[in-house]
Amino acid sequence: MTLDQRPRQMRLEAMLEGESPAVRGQEQSRTFRRRSANVNIQKLALQMLDESIASPLETRNAATSSFSRTPVHGVLRYTSYAPKAIDVSTILGPTPRKTPQKQDNISFQTSLLQHQPQNNSGTQYLEDMTEDLTTTNVGLLIEEGLGCKGLFQDFMQIMKSFPSGNQSFSLLQGYEKTCREQVTMLKKTFRGATRDSVSQQKYALLHLLNEERNTWQLVMSLFKDQVEAEQKDEMGEDMAVDQETPLRRSDKEVAESLFEKHSDVRQCQCVVDWLESCAQESVDNYTENVHFFSDRAVAWENTLSKLKSKESGLFGSERPMVDEMDPDAPIRQNKLLDDLDKDDERRLLQTLFLCLRGGRVDLAQDMCRSHGQSWRAATLEGWRLHHDPNFSSLSEDGSLSTIEGNPYRDIWKSVCWNMAKEPKYDIHEKAMYGVLSGNLRAMLPACKSWSDHLWAHLRAGIDVWVEQEIRLHQTIPRTLENLPPEYWDQLTDKESIFQKIESYEDVRQESQEWYHVIQKHIILGNIDKVLEVMAQWIHTDRAKLHTHLIRFMAHLVLFFRGTRQGFRDDYVNVILEAYVDDLIQENNKSLVPHYIATLPPQLQILMYYRIRRRQQCMELAREAGLDVQSIIKTVVENIRSHHIIDFSQNLEANIDTNITEDDKKKIESIDWLVFDPNQRSEALKQANAIMRAFVAVKKLTAAKEIFDKLPPDSIDVVFKVQLMQTGATDLSEEDENSIREFICHRAYLDAMDSFNDWFNTYHHTQPTKPTLSHGATFTEKVAHEHRIKQYEAEMERWRHNLISQTKTTKGKMYNVLLFADGGWMVDQKEEEEPDESRQQQMKLLRQLVLPGLCFLLHKTLHTSQQYAECLQLADVIASEQHLLYKVNKTLHTSQQYAECLQLADVIASEQHLLYKVFRKDELQQLLKMLRDSALAVLDQNRDTLGYELD
């Protein structure tokens, strides 16, 4: 199930542009040729406009694409009705529309029962605003994500604006309004953009938000009906009065009683009203160009013109054509209409069915009358329920009230069913009368989408319910017309209806789309199933779920929880966790605490543990009233459990110095501890522990990142906190040892940074001596001499920089090797309950680090010809073994041979006991390096120990 499908993109493009009736071909009758120039100019202009908005792609695919913008070959596509603001008549009340319209009288509960018309003069759509979207602005909107990122902030603000349970309906209205405005803006943006600039992903996003808006409308409709029903039940006993049932009730009164008593019927009607409201915008778009059918209210004008021409003897017909103009003439005479009239008739029937699909019987009747088919408009009146108010009472002035509906509705319905059996009628004509007579079989051929099929099944089921109730309480003194058994066998159970729809091959895949599955279970009233399905998507299809879909799911489950619908908190938490993760990934840190606060306390702590840049989030969490100290305490426990390394193993084997994702989590975990100054001492301890682990496996970059996480004033903060808490600056032995270890790490990291600088100076900045080619000319030799002088000057500067860098590197390395008060990584204070694991790690770390640091220092001094100083390299043994090698390399490479020879004295010194951290093979390697330095010092007129000869 994917959103990025080509057919859906074509449907969405059609939705954006609005389906419009196809313009007639160039063939015209004499009547058309005789019309005024103004009429011809108007039609030509409209035709050019219609052609101009069609892309070359649409033109090429007009004959083959099943999703073309204009209907072809007699098939009208309704696969993507662009919904407008929902109007479920009396249940939801008025909602803003694009243009004022008459009462939607397709619904049994509204127009069929003749309720009072609603006031639809609300605020207009954003698309009516006269904004100027230039090509540049459109490009920027598309490039910047179409502004949809603002939905995250908008939804949170709506939640904060309506926090209480009695504001749930206002909450739903806010969600729906926000989505509606976003969809309107997207459509307007896409209309102003070139086709290449709008990708399939952007069309998929529009489809996703459009379905979200529809779903909020559905939830709002059913919730409103549920609340009103509960209020009536609570007030029923107090407001009950003794009323006698009238001896004779009209069909309308019987149906009203049915909707009042049976919530299933009423909620099915709510769904039908919702489905029709979702199709109303498509009705408006399609019927805007309906005047292409005809220029005046004359039915079959081309046929009439030819008949008149025939009577006048101008020309004869090449084929048998009707010679009478009544509506039954083509069937009675079995003759044809003019081709243009036949084509117009087909388009008109398609449009009439679309009007009924959108719940607009009044518009369909107006269209019939405007095209000279008043007789057809009259046939669309036969479905209305009969009601004579004069049986119960008269008006105040004693006059008779108007009688409503059709007293012979059963006969009219029977005729409609018989017509549906005739193959000579157009499928849309059959479907049109099938809608009004409850004939599902007649409706289905004209249904193309999942929504169409659901609408047809529910309309037929409601019709069966109403018909059963009317015949059960019949008071008309005559025998009603029998309806075929097929009528009574139609499904009325919602569960069975959905199973039937999912069995249809053409909509099976569409029925499994995210929002249709959610809508299905909401309609069935199975909220726990909705939660289960959405939680299952999180577990199995997390990568496929769009972030806006997860946003919708999170707010839907919060609404259910706020209205006490659904009892699976485990599913709710899974969905909310997924949404919080999305907010973290999208860097919406300001929204995170609000949604974490909706989780249980333990989950709150775990979610905060995942967040980067935690200081800001912790401040927001404190503002949200969360237990920050509990969060930090849990985080410390998690840190301790994740930085454990077995130092007893051979850490040099299979060392990977790259920073992994697990390493990043360890580094970021320190952020939690620097938020609160009272936790700074704990921050030092945990940072030391993680740095020990990183240094042991030679991940010095990771160790440096940990060190940089702690603020520079961390040691001062520890003393200040101690002073505030105890009134003295005397720290505990544990804190003093922690601070000393932290300083040891800083000395070592500084030494390695300095060595890297020396290495770069020696190997990457040394000037290259210019060469002179054989047989060079005099001019080339002069130029060569000039380059040699430049080289010597640059070489002198390089030597000066190298000596300066060598001196700096040597000093920082000796800061580690000759670390004060006991040596590097040696505690100064003895703790009452020492951490044996920490003590062992520090001891092993000296053995891993110091020998390698000595080797590096020796090499540096030897290269710098400071041989005597090479003997001081023993102070560096506290560093990593590999780093020891690098230090020795630094001294030796710098040709400081004398200093190299001084290293032996330092290693053998009993003051520092550095020889104890060397293994036998490491001492042999060191002696070999000292031998090289002793041989090199002889060339400097010194003895083998580095002293000058007399």
JSON list of N, CA, C and O in Angstrom, two decimals, residues 111-114 252 384-389 402-407:
[
{"chain": "A", "resi": 111, "resn": "SER", "atom": "N", "xyz": [-33.93, 16.69, 4.14]},
{"chain": "A", "resi": 111, "resn": "SER", "atom": "CA", "xyz": [-34.90, 17.13, 3.15]},
{"chain": "A", "resi": 111, "resn": "SER", "atom": "C", "xyz": [-36.06, 16.16, 3.03]},
{"chain": "A", "resi": 111, "resn": "SER", "atom": "O", "xyz": [-37.19, 16.56, 2.83]},
{"chain": "A", "resi": 112, "resn": "LEU", "atom": "N", "xyz": [-35.76, 14.88, 3.13]},
{"chain": "A", "resi": 112, "resn": "LEU", "atom": "CA", "xyz": [-36.82, 13.90, 3.00]},
{"chain": "A", "resi": 112, "resn": "LEU", "atom": "C", "xyz": [-37.87, 14.11, 4.09]},
{"chain": "A", "resi": 112, "resn": "LEU", "atom": "O", "xyz": [-39.06, 13.93, 3.87]},
{"chain": "A", "resi": 113, "resn": "LEU", "atom": "N", "xyz": [-37.41, 14.53, 5.27]},
{"chain": "A", "resi": 113, "resn": "LEU", "atom": "CA", "xyz": [-38.33, 14.79, 6.36]},
{"chain": "A", "resi": 113, "resn": "LEU", "atom": "C", "xyz": [-38.74, 16.26, 6.42]},
{"chain": "A", "resi": 113, "resn": "LEU", "atom": "O", "xyz": [-39.45, 16.67, 7.33]},
{"chain": "A", "resi": 114, "resn": "GLN", "atom": "N", "xyz": [-38.21, 17.05, 5.46]},
{"chain": "A", "resi": 114, "resn": "GLN", "atom": "CA", "xyz": [-38.60, 18.45, 5.34]},
{"chain": "A", "resi": 114, "resn": "GLN", "atom": "C", "xyz": [-38.30, 19.24, 6.61]},
{"chain": "A", "resi": 114, "resn": "GLN", "atom": "O", "xyz": [-39.15, 19.94, 7.14]},
{"chain": "A", "resi": 252, "resn": "LYS", "atom": "N", "xyz": [-43.74, 10.52, 6.50]},
{"chain": "A", "resi": 252, "resn": "LYS", "atom": "CA", "xyz": [-42.68, 11.35, 7.06]},
{"chain": "A", "resi": 252, "resn": "LYS", "atom": "C", "xyz": [-42.62, 11.20, 8.58]},
{"chain": "A", "resi": 252, "resn": "LYS", "atom": "O", "xyz": [-41.52, 11.08, 9.15]},
{"chain": "A", "resi": 384, "resn": "ARG", "atom": "N", "xyz": [-40.00, 11.65, -2.43]},
{"chain": "A", "resi": 384, "resn": "ARG", "atom": "CA", "xyz": [-40.21, 12.35, -1.16]},
{"chain": "A", "resi": 384, "resn": "ARG", "atom": "C", "xyz": [-41.35, 11.70, -0.36]},
{"chain": "A", "resi": 384, "resn": "ARG", "atom": "O", "xyz": [-42.38, 11.30, -0.90]},
{"chain": "A", "resi": 385, "resn": "LEU", "atom": "N", "xyz": [-41.16, 11.65, 0.95]},
{"chain": "A", "resi": 385, "resn": "LEU", "atom": "CA", "xyz": [-42.14, 11.04, 1.85]},
{"chain": "A", "resi": 385, "resn": "LEU", "atom": "C", "xyz": [-43.36, 11.94, 1.98]},
{"chain": "A", "resi": 385, "resn": "LEU", "atom": "O", "xyz": [-43.24, 13.16, 2.14]},
{"chain": "A", "resi": 386, "resn": "HIS", "atom": "N", "xyz": [-44.53, 11.31, 1.95]},
{"chain": "A", "resi": 386, "resn": "HIS", "atom": "CA", "xyz": [-45.79, 12.06, 2.00]},
{"chain": "A", "resi": 386, "resn": "HIS", "atom": "C", "xyz": [-46.09, 12.51, 3.44]},
{"chain": "A", "resi": 386, "resn": "HIS", "atom": "O", "xyz": [-45.86, 11.77, 4.40]},
{"chain": "A", "resi": 387, "resn": "HIS", "atom": "N", "xyz": [-46.61, 13.76, 3.53]},
{"chain": "A", "resi": 387, "resn": "HIS", "atom": "CA", "xyz": [-47.01, 14.26, 4.85]},
{"chain": "A", "resi": 387, "resn": "HIS", "atom": "C", "xyz": [-48.09, 15.33, 4.64]},
{"chain": "A", "resi": 387, "resn": "HIS", "atom": "O", "xyz": [-47.88, 16.31, 3.93]},
{"chain": "A", "resi": 388, "resn": "ASP", "atom": "N", "xyz": [-49.24, 15.10, 5.27]},
{"chain": "A", "resi": 388, "resn": "ASP", "atom": "CA", "xyz": [-50.34, 16.06, 5.23]},
{"chain": "A", "resi": 388, "resn": "ASP", "atom": "C", "xyz": [-50.55, 16.61, 6.64]},
{"chain": "A", "resi": 388, "resn": "ASP", "atom": "O", "xyz": [-51.15, 15.94, 7.49]},
{"chain": "A", "resi": 389, "resn": "PRO", "atom": "N", "xyz": [-50.04, 17.80, 6.92]},
{"chain": "A", "resi": 389, "resn": "PRO", "atom": "CA", "xyz": [-50.16, 18.35, 8.29]},
{"chain": "A", "resi": 389, "resn": "PRO", "atom": "C", "xyz": [-51.58, 18.70, 8.67]},
{"chain": "A", "resi": 389, "resn": "PRO", "atom": "O", "xyz": [-51.86, 18.95, 9.84]},
{"chain": "A", "resi": 402, "resn": "THR", "atom": "N", "xyz": [-49.71, 23.31, 3.22]},
{"chain": "A", "resi": 402, "resn": "THR", "atom": "CA", "xyz": [-49.28, 22.64, 1.99]},
{"chain": "A", "resi": 402, "resn": "THR", "atom": "C", "xyz": [-48.97, 21.18, 2.27]},
{"chain": "A", "resi": 402, "resn": "THR", "atom": "O", "xyz": [-48.31, 20.84, 3.26]},
{"chain": "A", "resi": 403, "resn": "ILE", "atom": "N", "xyz": [-49.45, 20.33, 1.40]},
{"chain": "A", "resi": 403, "resn": "ILE", "atom": "CA", "xyz": [-49.19, 18.89, 1.52]},
{"chain": "A", "resi": 403, "resn": "ILE", "atom": "C", "xyz": [-47.82, 18.59, 0.91]},
{"chain": "A", "resi": 403, "resn": "ILE", "atom": "O", "xyz": [-47.49, 19.08, -0.18]},
{"chain": "A", "resi": 404, "resn": "GLU", "atom": "N", "xyz": [-47.04, 17.79, 1.61]},
{"chain": "A", "resi": 404, "resn": "GLU", "atom": "CA", "xyz": [-45.67, 17.48, 1.18]},
{"chain": "A", "resi": 404, "resn": "GLU", "atom": "C", "xyz": [-45.60, 16.07, 0.64]},
{"chain": "A", "resi": 404, "resn": "GLU", "atom": "O", "xyz": [-46.36, 15.19, 1.02]},
{"chain": "A", "resi": 405, "resn": "GLY", "atom": "N", "xyz": [-44.62, 15.84, -0.26]},
{"chain": "A", "resi": 405, "resn": "GLY", "atom": "CA", "xyz": [-44.27, 14.51, -0.68]},
{"chain": "A", "resi": 405, "resn": "GLY", "atom": "C", "xyz": [-45.23, 13.87, -1.65]},
{"chain": "A", "resi": 405, "resn": "GLY", "atom": "O", "xyz": [-46.16, 14.49, -2.17]},
{"chain": "A", "resi": 406, "resn": "ASN", "atom": "N", "xyz": [-44.99, 12.56, -1.90]},
{"chain": "A", "resi": 406, "resn": "ASN", "atom": "CA", "xyz": [-45.71, 11.80, -2.90]},
{"chain": "A", "resi": 406, "resn": "ASN", "atom": "C", "xyz": [-46.56, 10.72, -2.22]},
{"chain": "A", "resi": 406, "resn": "ASN", "atom": "O", "xyz": [-46.02, 9.79, -1.64]},
{"chain": "A", "resi": 407, "resn": "PRO", "atom": "N", "xyz": [-47.88, 10.82, -2.29]},
{"chain": "A", "resi": 407, "resn": "PRO", "atom": "CA", "xyz": [-48.72, 9.80, -1.64]},
{"chain": "A", "resi": 407, "resn": "PRO", "atom": "C", "xyz": [-48.64, 8.45, -2.36]},
{"chain": "A", "resi": 407, "resn": "PRO", "atom": "O", "xyz": [-49.02, 7.42, -1.79]}
]
